[in-house]
Amino acid sequence: MRPGFSFHQNTERSLSARTLGYLIALISFAVDQASKLGMLYGFEIEAVMRREGPVSVAPFLDLVLVWNRGISYGLLQQDSELGRYLLIGLAVVASILLSVWLWRLTDRLTALGLGLILGGALGNGLDRILHGAVVDLFHFHWGTFSWYVFNLADVWIVVGAAFLVYESFFGSKDTADKSGRNDAANQ
């Protein structure tokens, strides 16, 4: 790692955890939306799917278009406008709570994880507002095994959650000291 940049240290030359988290949220949101807009309007995936079906990128990856009106793994499918607005409201509330949590952070790895989750939540939330459903594009499969169709926002959310789980189990000594998990060792 470069001097002056660490996930767990705050120096005058490095970004604060808060700034890092919000920057990651903005970048992940922008990349997610750019990929969706590129596939919808540049590649015109909807027309391609009608003409040719799924586009094989690799033996294990296809580009497809699925309008997900539910939440993760297609759960809680909402075909009504009320359901759509409830899911938009849930995304707004979750994004606000994540933003408040991020605002209070001093740990950079946690901020990175929350930033990814926030960027993904905002990306999928904007899809619901603009399209009435989340735009899912990538389908992994192997032999008879088929993974669900997802987008980059889903990837950011999963990776961000993995960072939070990692931090909760293997966080730095500084993080453990701040949270009080290491009180016995400090006495």
mmCIF file of C-alpha atoms in Angstrom, residues 36 64-69 71 74 124 127 133-138 148-152 154:
data_model
loop_
_atom_site.group_PDB
_atom_site.id
_atom_site.type_symbol
_atom_site.label_atom_id
_atom_site.label_comp_id
_atom_site.label_asym_id
_atom_site.label_seq_id
_atom_site.Cartn_x
_atom_site.Cartn_y
_atom_site.Cartn_z
ATOM 1 C CA LYS A 36 -27.417 -0.393 -17.387
ATOM 2 C CA VAL A 64 -29.906 -11.055 -20.811
ATOM 3 C CA LEU A 65 -32.561 -8.569 -19.798
ATOM 4 C CA VAL A 66 -34.801 -9.285 -16.826
ATOM 5 C CA TRP A 67 -37.070 -6.671 -15.254
ATOM 6 C CA ASN A 68 -36.983 -7.604 -11.565
ATOM 7 C CA ARG A 69 -40.099 -6.261 -9.834
ATOM 8 C CA ILE A 71 -36.135 -7.805 -4.263
ATOM 9 C CA GLY A 74 -36.878 -12.179 -7.263
ATOM 10 C CA ASN A 124 -31.428 -0.346 -7.850
ATOM 11 C CA ASP A 127 -34.104 1.715 -11.586
ATOM 12 C CA ALA A 133 -38.342 -2.489 -11.960
ATOM 13 C CA VAL A 134 -34.668 -3.248 -11.414
ATOM 14 C CA VAL A 135 -32.666 -3.876 -14.594
ATOM 15 C CA ASP A 136 -30.871 -7.239 -14.273
ATOM 16 C CA LEU A 137 -28.416 -8.165 -17.036
ATOM 17 C CA PHE A 138 -25.926 -10.888 -16.153
ATOM 18 C CA TYR A 148 -29.980 -15.854 -10.760
ATOM 19 C CA VAL A 149 -29.786 -12.856 -13.114
ATOM 20 C CA PHE A 150 -28.185 -9.815 -11.503
ATOM 21 C CA ASN A 151 -26.600 -6.416 -12.123
ATOM 22 C CA LEU A 152 -23.545 -4.520 -10.868
ATOM 23 C CA ASP A 154 -26.203 -6.434 -6.719
#
